[in-house]
PDB file of C-alpha atoms and ligand atoms in Angstrom:
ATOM      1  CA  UNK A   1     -29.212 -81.434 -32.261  1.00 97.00           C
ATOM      2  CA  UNK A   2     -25.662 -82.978 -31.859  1.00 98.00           C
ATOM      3  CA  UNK A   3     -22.825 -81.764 -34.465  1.00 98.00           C
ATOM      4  CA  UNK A   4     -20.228 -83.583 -35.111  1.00 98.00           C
ATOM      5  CA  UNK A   5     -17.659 -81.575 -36.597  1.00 98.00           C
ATOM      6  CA  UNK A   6     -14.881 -82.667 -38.785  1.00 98.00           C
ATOM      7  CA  UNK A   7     -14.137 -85.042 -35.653  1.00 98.00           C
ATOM      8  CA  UNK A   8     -10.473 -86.952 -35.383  1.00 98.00           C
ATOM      9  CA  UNK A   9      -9.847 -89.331 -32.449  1.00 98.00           C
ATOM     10  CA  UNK A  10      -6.736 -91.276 -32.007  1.00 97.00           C
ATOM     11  CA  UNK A  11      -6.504 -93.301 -28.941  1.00 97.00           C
ATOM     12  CA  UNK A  12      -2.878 -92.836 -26.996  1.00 95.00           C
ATOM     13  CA  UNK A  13      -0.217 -94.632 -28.045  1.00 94.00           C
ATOM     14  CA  UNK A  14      -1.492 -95.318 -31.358  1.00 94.00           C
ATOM     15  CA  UNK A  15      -0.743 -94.218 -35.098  1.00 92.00           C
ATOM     16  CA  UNK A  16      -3.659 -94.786 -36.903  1.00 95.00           C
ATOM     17  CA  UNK A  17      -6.915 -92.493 -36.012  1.00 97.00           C
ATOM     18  CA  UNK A  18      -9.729 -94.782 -34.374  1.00 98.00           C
ATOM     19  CA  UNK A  19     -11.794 -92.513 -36.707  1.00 98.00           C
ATOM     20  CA  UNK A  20     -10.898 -89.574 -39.193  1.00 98.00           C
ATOM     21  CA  UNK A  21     -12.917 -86.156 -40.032  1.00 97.00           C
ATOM     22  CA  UNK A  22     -15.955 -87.832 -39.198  1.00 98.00           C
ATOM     23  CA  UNK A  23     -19.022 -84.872 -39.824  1.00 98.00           C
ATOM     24  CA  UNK A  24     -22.492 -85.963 -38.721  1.00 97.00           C
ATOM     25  CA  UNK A  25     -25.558 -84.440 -37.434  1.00 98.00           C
ATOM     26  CA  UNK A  26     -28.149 -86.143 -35.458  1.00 98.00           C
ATOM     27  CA  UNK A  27     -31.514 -84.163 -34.927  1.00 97.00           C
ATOM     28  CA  UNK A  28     -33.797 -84.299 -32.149  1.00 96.00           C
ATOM     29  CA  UNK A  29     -35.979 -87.128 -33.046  1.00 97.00           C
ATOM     30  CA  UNK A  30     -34.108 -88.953 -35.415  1.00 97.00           C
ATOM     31  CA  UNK A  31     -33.947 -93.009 -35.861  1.00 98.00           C
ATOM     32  CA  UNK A  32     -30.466 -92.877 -36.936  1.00 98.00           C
ATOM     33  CA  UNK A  33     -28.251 -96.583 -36.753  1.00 98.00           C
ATOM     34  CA  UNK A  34     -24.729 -96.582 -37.164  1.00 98.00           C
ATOM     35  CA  UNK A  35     -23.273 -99.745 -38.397  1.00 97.00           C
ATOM     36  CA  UNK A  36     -19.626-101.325 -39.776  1.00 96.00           C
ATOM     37  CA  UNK A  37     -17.452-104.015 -39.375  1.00 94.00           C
ATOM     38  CA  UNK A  38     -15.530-104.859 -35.633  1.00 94.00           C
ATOM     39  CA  UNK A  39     -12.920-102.104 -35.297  1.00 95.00           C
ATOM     40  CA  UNK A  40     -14.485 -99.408 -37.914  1.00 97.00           C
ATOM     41  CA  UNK A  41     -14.868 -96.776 -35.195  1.00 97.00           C
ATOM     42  CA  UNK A  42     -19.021 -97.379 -33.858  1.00 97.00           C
ATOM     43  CA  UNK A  43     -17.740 -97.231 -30.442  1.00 96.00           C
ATOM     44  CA  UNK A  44     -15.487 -94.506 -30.607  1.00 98.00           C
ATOM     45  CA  UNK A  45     -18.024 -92.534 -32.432  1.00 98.00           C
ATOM     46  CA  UNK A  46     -20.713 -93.071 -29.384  1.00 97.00           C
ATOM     47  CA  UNK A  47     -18.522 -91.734 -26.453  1.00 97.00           C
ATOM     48  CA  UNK A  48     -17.442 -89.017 -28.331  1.00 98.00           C
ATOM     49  CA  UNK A  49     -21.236 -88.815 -28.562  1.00 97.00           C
ATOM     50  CA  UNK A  50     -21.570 -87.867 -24.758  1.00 95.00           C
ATOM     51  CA  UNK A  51     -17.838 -86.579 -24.236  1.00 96.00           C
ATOM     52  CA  UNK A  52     -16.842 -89.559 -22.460  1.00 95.00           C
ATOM     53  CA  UNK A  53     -13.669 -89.352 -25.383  1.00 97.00           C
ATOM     54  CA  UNK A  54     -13.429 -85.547 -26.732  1.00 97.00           C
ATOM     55  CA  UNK A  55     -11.988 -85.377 -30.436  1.00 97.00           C
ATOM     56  CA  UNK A  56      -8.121 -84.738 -31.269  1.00 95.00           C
ATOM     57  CA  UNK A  57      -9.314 -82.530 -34.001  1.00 97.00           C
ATOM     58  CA  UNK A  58     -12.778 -81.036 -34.433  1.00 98.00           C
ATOM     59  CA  UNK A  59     -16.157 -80.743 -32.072  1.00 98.00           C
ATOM     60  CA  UNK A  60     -18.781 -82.362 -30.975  1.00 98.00           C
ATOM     61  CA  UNK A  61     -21.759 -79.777 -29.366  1.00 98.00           C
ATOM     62  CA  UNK A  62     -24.955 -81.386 -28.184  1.00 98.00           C
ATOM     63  CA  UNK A  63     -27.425 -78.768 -28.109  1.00 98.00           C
ATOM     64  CA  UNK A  64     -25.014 -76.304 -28.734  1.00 98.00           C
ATOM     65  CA  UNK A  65     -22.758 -77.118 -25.624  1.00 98.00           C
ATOM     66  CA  UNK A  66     -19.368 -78.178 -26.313  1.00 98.00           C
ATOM     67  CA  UNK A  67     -18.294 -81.621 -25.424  1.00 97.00           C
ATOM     68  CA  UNK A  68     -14.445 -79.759 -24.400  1.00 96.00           C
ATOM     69  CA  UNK A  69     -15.702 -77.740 -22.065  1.00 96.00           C
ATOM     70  CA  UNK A  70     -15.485 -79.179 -19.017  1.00 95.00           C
ATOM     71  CA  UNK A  71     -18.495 -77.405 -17.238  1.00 96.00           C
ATOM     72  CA  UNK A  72     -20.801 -78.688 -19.578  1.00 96.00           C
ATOM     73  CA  UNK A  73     -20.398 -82.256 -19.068  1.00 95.00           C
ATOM     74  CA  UNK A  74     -22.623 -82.866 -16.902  1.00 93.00           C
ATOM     75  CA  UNK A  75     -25.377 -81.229 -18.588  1.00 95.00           C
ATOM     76  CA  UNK A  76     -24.439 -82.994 -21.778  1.00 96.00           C
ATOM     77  CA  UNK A  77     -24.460 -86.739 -20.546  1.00 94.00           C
ATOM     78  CA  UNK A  78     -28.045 -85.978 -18.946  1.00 93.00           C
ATOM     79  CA  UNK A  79     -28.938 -85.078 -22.287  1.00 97.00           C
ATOM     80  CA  UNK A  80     -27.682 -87.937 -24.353  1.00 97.00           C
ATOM     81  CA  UNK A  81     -28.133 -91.227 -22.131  1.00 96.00           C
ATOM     82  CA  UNK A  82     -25.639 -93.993 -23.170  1.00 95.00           C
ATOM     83  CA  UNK A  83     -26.283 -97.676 -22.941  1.00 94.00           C
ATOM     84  CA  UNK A  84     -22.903-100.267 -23.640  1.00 91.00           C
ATOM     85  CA  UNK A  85     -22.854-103.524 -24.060  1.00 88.00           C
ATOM     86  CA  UNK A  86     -21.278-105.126 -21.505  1.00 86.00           C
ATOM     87  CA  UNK A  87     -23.874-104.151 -18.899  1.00 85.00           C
ATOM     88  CA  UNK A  88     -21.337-104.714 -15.787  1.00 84.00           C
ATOM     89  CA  UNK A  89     -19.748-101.357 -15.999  1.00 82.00           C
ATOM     90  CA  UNK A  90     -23.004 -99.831 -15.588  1.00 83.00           C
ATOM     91  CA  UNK A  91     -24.783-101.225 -12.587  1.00 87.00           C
ATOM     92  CA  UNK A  92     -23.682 -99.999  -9.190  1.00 87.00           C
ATOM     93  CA  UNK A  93     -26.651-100.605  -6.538  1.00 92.00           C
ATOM     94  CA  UNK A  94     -27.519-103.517  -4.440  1.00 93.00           C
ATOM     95  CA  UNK A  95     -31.136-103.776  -6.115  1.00 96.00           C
ATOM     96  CA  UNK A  96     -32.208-103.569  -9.290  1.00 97.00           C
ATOM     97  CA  UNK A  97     -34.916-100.985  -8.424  1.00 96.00           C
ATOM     98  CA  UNK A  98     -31.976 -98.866  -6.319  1.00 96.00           C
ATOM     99  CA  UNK A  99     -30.154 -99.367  -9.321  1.00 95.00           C
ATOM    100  CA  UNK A 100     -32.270 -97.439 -11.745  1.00 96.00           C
ATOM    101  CA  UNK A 101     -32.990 -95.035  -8.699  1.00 95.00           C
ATOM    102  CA  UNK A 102     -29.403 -94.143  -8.329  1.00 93.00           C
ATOM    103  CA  UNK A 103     -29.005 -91.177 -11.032  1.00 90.00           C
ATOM    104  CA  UNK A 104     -31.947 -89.920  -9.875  1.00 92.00           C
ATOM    105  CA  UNK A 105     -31.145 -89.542  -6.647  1.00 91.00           C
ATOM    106  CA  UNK A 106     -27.681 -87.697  -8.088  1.00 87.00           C
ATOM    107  CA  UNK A 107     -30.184 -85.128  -9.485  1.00 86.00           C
ATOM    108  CA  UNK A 108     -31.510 -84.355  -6.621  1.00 86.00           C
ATOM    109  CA  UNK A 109     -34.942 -85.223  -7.396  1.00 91.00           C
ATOM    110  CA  UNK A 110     -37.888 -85.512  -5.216  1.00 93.00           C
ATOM    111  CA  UNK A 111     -38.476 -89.111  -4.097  1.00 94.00           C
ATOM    112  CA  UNK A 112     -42.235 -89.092  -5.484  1.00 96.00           C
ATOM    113  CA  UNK A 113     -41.060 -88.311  -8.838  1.00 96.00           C
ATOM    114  CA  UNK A 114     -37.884 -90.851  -8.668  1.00 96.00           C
ATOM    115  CA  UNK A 115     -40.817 -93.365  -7.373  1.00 96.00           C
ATOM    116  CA  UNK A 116     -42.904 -93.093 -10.183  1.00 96.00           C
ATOM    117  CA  UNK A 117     -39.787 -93.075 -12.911  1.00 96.00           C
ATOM    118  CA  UNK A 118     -38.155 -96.011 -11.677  1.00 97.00           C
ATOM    119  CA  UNK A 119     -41.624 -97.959 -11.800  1.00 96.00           C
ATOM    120  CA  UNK A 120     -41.718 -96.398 -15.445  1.00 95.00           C
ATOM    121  CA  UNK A 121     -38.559 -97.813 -16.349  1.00 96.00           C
ATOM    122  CA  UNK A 122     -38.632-101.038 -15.087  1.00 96.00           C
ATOM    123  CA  UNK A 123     -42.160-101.491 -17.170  1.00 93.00           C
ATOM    124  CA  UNK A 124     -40.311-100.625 -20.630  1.00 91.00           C
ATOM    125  CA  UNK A 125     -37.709-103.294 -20.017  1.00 92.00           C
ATOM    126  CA  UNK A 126     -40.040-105.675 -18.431  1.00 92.00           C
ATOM    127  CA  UNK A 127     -37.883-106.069 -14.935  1.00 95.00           C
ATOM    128  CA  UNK A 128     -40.431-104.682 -12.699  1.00 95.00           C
ATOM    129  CA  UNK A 129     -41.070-108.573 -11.152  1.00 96.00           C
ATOM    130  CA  UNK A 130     -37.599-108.702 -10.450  1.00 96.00           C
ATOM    131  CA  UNK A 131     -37.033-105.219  -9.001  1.00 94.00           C
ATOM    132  CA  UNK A 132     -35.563-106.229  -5.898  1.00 96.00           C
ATOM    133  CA  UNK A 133     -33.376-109.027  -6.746  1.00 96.00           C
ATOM    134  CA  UNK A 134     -29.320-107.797  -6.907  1.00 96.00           C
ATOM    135  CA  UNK A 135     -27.909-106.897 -10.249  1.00 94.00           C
ATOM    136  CA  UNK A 136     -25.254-109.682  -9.960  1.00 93.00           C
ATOM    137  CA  UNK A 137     -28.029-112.237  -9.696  1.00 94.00           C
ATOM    138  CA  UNK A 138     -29.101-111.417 -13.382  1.00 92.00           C
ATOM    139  CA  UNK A 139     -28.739-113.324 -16.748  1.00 90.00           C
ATOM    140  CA  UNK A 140     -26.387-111.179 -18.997  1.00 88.00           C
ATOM    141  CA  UNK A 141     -30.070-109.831 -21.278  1.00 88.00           C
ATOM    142  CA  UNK A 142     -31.515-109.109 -17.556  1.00 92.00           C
ATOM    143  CA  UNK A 143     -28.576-106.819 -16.698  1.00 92.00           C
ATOM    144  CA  UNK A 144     -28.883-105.401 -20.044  1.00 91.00           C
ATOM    145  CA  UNK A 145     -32.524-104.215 -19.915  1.00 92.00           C
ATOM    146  CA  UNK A 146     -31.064-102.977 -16.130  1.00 95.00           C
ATOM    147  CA  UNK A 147     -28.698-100.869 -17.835  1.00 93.00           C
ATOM    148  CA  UNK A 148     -31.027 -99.279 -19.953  1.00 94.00           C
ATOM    149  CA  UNK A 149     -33.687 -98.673 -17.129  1.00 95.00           C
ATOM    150  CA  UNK A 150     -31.461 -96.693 -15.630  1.00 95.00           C
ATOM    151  CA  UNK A 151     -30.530 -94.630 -18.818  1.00 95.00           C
ATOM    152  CA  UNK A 152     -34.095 -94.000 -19.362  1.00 95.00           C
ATOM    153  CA  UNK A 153     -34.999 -93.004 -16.068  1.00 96.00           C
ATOM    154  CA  UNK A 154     -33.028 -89.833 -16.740  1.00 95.00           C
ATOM    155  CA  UNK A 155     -34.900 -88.814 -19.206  1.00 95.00           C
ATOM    156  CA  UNK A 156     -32.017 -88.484 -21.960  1.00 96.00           C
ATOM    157  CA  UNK A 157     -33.084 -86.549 -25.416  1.00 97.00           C
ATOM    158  CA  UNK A 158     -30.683 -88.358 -27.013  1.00 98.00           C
ATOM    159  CA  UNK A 159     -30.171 -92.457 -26.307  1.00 97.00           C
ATOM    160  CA  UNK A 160     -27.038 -94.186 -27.637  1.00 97.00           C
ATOM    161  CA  UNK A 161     -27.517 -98.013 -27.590  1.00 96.00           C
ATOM    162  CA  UNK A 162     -24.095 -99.259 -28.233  1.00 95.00           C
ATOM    163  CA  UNK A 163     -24.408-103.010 -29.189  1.00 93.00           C
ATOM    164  CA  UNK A 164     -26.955-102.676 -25.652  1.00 89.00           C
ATOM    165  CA  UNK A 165     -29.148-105.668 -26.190  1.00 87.00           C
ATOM    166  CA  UNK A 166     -26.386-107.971 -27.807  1.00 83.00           C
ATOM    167  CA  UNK A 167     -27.235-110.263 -25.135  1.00 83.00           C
ATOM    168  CA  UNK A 168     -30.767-110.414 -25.507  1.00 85.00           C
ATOM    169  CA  UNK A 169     -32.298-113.315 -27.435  1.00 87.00           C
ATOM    170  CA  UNK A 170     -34.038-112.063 -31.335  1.00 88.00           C
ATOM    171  CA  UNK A 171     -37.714-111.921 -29.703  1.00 87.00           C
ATOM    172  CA  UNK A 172     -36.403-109.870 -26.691  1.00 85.00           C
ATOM    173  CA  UNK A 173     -34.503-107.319 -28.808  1.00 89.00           C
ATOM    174  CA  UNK A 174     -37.144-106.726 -30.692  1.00 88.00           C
ATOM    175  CA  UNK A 175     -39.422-105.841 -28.195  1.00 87.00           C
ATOM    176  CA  UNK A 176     -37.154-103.764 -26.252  1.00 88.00           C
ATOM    177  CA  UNK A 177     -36.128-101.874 -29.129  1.00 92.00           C
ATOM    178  CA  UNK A 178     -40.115-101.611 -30.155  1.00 91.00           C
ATOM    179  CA  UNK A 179     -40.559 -99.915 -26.945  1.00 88.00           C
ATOM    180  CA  UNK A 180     -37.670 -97.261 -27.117  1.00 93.00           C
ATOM    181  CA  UNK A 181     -39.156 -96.927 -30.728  1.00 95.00           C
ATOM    182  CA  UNK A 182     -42.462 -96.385 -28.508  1.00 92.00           C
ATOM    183  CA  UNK A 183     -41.159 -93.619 -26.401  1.00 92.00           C
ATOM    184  CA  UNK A 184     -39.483 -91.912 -29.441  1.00 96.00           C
ATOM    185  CA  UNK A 185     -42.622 -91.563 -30.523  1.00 96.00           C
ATOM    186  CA  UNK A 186     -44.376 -90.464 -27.368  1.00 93.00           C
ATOM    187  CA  UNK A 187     -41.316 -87.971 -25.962  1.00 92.00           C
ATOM    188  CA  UNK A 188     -39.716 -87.156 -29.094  1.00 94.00           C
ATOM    189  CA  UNK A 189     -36.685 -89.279 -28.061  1.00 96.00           C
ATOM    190  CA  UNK A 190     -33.815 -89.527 -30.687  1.00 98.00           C
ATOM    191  CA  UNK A 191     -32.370 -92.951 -31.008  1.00 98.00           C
ATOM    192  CA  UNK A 192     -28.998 -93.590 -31.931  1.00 98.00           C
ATOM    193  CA  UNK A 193     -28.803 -97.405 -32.233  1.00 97.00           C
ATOM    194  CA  UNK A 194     -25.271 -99.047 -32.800  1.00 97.00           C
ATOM    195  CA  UNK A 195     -25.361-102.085 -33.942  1.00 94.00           C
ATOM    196  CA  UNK A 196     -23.522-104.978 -36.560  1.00 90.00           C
ATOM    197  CA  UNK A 197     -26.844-106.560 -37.789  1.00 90.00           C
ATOM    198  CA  UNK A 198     -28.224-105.067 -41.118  1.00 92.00           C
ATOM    199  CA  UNK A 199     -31.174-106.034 -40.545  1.00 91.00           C
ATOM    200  CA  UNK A 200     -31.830-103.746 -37.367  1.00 92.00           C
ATOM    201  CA  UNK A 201     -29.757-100.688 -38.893  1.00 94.00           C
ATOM    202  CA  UNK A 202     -32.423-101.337 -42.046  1.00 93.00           C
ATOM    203  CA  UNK A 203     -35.292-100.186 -39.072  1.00 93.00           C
ATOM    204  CA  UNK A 204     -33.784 -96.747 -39.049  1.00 96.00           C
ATOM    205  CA  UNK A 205     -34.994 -93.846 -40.818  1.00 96.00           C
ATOM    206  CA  UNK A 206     -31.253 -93.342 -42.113  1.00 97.00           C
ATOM    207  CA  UNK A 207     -27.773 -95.432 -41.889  1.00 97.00           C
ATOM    208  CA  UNK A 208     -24.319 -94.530 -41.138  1.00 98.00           C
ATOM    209  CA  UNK A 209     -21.768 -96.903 -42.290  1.00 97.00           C
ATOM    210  CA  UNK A 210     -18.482 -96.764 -40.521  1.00 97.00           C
ATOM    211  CA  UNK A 211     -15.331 -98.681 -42.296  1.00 97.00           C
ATOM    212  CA  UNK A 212     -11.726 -98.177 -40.717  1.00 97.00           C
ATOM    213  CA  UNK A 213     -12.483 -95.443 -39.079  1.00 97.00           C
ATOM    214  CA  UNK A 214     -14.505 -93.059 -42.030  1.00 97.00           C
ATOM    215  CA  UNK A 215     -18.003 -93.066 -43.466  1.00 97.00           C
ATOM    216  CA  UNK A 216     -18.287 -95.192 -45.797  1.00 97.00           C
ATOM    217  CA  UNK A 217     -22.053 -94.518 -46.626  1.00 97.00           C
ATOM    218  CA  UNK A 218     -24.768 -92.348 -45.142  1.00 97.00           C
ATOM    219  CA  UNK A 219     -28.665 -92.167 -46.159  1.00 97.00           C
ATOM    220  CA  UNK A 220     -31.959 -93.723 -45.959  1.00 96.00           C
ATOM    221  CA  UNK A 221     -31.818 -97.722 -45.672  1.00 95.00           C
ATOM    222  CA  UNK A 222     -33.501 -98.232 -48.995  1.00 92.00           C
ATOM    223  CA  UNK A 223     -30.583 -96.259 -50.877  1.00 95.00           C
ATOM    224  CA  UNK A 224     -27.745 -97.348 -48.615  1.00 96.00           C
ATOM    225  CA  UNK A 225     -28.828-101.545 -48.597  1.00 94.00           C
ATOM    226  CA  UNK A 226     -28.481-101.145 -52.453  1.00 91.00           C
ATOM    227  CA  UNK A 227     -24.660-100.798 -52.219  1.00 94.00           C
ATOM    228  CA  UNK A 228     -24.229-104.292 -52.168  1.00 91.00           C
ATOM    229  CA  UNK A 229     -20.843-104.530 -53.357  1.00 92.00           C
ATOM    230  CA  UNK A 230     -19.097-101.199 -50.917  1.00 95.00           C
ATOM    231  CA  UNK A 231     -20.716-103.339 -47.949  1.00 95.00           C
ATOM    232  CA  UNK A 232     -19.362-106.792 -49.294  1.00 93.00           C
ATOM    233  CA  UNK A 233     -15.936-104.736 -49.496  1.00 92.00           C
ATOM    234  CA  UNK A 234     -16.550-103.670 -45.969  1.00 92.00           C
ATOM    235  CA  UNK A 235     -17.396-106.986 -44.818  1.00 92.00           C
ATOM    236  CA  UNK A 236     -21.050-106.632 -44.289  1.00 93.00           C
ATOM    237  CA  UNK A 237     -24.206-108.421 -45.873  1.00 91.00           C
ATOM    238  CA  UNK A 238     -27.486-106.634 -46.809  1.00 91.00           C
ATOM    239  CA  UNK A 239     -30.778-107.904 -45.226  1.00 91.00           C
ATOM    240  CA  UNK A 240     -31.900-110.724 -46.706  1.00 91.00           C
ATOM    241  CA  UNK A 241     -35.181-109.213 -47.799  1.00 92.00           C
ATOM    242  CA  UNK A 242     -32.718-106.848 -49.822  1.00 92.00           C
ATOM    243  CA  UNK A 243     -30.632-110.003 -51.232  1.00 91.00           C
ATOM    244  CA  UNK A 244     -34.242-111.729 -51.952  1.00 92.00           C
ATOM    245  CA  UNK A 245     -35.920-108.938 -53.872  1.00 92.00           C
ATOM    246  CA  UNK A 246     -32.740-108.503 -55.992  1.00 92.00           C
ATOM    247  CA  UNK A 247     -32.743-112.314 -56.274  1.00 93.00           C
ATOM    248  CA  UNK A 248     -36.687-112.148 -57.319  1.00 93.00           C
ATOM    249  CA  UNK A 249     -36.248-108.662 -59.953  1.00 93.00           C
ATOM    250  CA  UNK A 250     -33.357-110.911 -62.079  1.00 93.00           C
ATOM    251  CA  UNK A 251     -35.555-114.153 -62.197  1.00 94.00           C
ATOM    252  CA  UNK A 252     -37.980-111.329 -63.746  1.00 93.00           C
ATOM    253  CA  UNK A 253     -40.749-110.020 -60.955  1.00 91.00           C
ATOM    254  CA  UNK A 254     -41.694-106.432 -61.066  1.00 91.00           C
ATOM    255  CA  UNK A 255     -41.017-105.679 -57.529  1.00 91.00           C
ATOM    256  CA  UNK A 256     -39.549-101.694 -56.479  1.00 90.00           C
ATOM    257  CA  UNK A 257     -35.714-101.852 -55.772  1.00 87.00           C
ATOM    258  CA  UNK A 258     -36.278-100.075 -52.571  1.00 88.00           C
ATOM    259  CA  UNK A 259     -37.911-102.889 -50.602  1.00 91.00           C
ATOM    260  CA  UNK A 260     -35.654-103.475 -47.129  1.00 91.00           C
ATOM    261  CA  UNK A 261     -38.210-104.190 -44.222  1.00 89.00           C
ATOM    262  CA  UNK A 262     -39.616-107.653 -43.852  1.00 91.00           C
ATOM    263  CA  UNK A 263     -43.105-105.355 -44.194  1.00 91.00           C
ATOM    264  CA  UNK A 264     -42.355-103.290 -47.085  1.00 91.00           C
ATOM    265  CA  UNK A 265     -41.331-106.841 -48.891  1.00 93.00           C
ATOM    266  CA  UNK A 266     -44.397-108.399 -48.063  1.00 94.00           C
ATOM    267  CA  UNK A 267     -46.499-105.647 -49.106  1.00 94.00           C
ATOM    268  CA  UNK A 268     -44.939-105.929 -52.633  1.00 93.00           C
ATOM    269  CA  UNK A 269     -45.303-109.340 -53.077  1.00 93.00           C
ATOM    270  CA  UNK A 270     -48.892-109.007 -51.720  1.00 94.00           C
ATOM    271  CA  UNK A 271     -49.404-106.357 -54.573  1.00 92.00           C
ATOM    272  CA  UNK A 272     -48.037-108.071 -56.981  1.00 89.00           C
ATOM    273  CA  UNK A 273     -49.971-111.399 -56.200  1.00 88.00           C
ATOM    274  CA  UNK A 274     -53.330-109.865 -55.822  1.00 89.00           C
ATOM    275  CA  UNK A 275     -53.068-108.192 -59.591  1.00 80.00           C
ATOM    276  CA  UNK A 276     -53.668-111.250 -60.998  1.00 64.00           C
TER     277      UNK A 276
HETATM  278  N1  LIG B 301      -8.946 -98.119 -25.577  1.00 86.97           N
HETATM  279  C1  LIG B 301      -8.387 -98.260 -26.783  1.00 86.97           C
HETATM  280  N2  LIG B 301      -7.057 -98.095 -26.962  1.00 86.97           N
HETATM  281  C2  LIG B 301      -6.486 -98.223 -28.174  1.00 86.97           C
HETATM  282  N3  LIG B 301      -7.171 -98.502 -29.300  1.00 86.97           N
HETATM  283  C3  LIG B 301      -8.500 -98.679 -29.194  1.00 86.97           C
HETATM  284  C4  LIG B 301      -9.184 -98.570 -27.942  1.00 86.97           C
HETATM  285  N4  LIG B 301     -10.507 -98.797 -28.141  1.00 86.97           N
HETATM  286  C5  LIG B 301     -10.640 -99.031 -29.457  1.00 86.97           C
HETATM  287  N5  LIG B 301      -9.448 -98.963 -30.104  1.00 86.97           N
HETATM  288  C6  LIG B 301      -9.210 -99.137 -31.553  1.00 86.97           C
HETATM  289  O1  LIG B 301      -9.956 -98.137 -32.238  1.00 86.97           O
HETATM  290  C7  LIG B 301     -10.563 -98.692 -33.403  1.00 86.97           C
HETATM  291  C8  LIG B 301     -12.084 -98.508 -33.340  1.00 86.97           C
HETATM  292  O2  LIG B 301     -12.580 -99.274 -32.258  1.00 86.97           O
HETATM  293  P1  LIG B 301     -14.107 -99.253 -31.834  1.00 86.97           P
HETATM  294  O3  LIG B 301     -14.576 -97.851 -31.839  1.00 86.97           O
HETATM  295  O4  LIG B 301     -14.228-100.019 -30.579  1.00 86.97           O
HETATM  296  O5  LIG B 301     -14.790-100.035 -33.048  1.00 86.97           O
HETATM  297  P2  LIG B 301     -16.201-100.807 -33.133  1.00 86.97           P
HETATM  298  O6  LIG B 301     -17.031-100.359 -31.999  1.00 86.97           O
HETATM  299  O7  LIG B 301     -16.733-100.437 -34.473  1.00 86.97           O
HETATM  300  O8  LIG B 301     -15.877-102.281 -33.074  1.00 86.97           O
HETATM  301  C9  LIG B 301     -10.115-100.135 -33.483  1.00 86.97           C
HETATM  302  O9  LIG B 301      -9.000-100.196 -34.322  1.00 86.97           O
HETATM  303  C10 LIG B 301      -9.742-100.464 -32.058  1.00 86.97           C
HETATM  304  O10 LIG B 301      -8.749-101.438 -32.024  1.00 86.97           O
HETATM  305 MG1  LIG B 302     -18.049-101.424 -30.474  1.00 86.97          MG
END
């Protein structure tokens, strides 16, 4: 579980908090997406995630362990894996495949073992053809999936995708974020996805909506896309399967207000077209 306690962050040199008595858990497990305008804090909120920033005011514990206390760093960024989006920071080897090996080998693992979770990896993100090309030699989606090879191949419990496959194409995302989806479910992963599109947040089992720095709303898609106007207000658009059954229930179809997947939509409209 990760706490997030009545949190406060101002960067240095600055007069207005980057984000203000923020209070959040995340359980093991969870599908959680945090979304919000540019500027509203998502960033700030993820390294304070993994202690990368520690909070003016407040805690953060993952798993109990304190993200101030310096001697449990390292223990807490194994546990919660962090992927950015500008993959360049992240990649330091001369091959892709030495790439992903390179926090293993930090862990001291036995070269079996890093063998056989590099090969994992690079099958998730669909790089494994190009595993001994150099990083620098990769489209900007390429170094992306890279990035997140590498964060996987540690075997987080807890994996922050901040804005990570922003450089990926729609059908690439997708997939990539149907496989982490896939390893949630087989490991019991918890997957913190970051990310401006409503549409992607709406996947989650529950939404965190940052604006200037506070939560602006928190619950399960279905209730939170029905806030139409607070998101307008903070800049943001519901799915358009949200603004469509809305659109559909005024022109007078019977269709459930809490409709936000392109699934659950079709589903309803099936329903309601096989009745007659
Ligand atoms: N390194 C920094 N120094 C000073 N201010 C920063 C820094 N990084 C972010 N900020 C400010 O903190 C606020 C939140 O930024 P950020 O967490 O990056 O938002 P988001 O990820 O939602 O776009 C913004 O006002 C931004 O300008
Ligand atoms: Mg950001």
């Amino acid at each position: 579980m990760i706490e997030v306690q009545g949190v406060t962050f101002s960067y240095p040199g600055t007069t207005v908090p980057a984000l203000e008595n923020i209070s959040l858990i995340i359980k093991p497990g969870e599908f959680l997406a945090i979304t919000g305008p540019n500027g509203s804090g998502k960033s700030t909120l993820a390294r304070l995630l993994n202690g990368l920033l520690r909070p003016g005011e407040g805690r953060v514990l993952v798993d109990g362990l304190d993200t101030g206390d310096e001697a449990s760093l390292v223990d807490i960024r194994r546990r919660v894996g962090m992927v950015f989006q500008d993959p360049d920071n992240q990649l330091v080897a001369a091959t892709v495949e030495d790439d992903v090996a390179f926090g293993l080998e930090n862990l001291g693992l036995p070269p079996a073992e890093i063998r056989q979770r590099v090969a994992a990896a690079l099958e998730v993100v669909e790089l494994a053809n190009l595993r001994t090309r150099p990083p620098h030699r990769l489209s900007g989606g390429q170094k992306q999936r890279l990035a997140l090879a590498g964060v996987l191949a540690m075997e987080p419990r807890y994996l922050v995708l901040d804005e990570a496959t922003a450089m990926l194409d729609p059908v690439a995302r997708e997939e990539i974020l149907q496989k982490v989806l896939e390893l949630r479910r087989e490991k019991g992963l918890a997957v913190i996805l970051i990310t401006h599109l409503m549409e992607e947040a709406a996947l989650a089992e529950r939404v965190l909506v940052l604006k200037a720095g506070q939560i602006l709303l928190a619950g399960p898609p279905a209730e939170v896309m029905q806030q139409e106007e607070k998101l307008a207000a903070a800049g943001l658009k519901v799915p358009v399967t949200v603004a469509l059954g809305k659109g559909l229930r005024q022109a007078g179809l019977k269709l459930p207000a809490n409709l936000v997947t392109v699934e659950e939509m079709a589903r309803a409209l099936w329903k309601l077209a096989s009745r007659k």
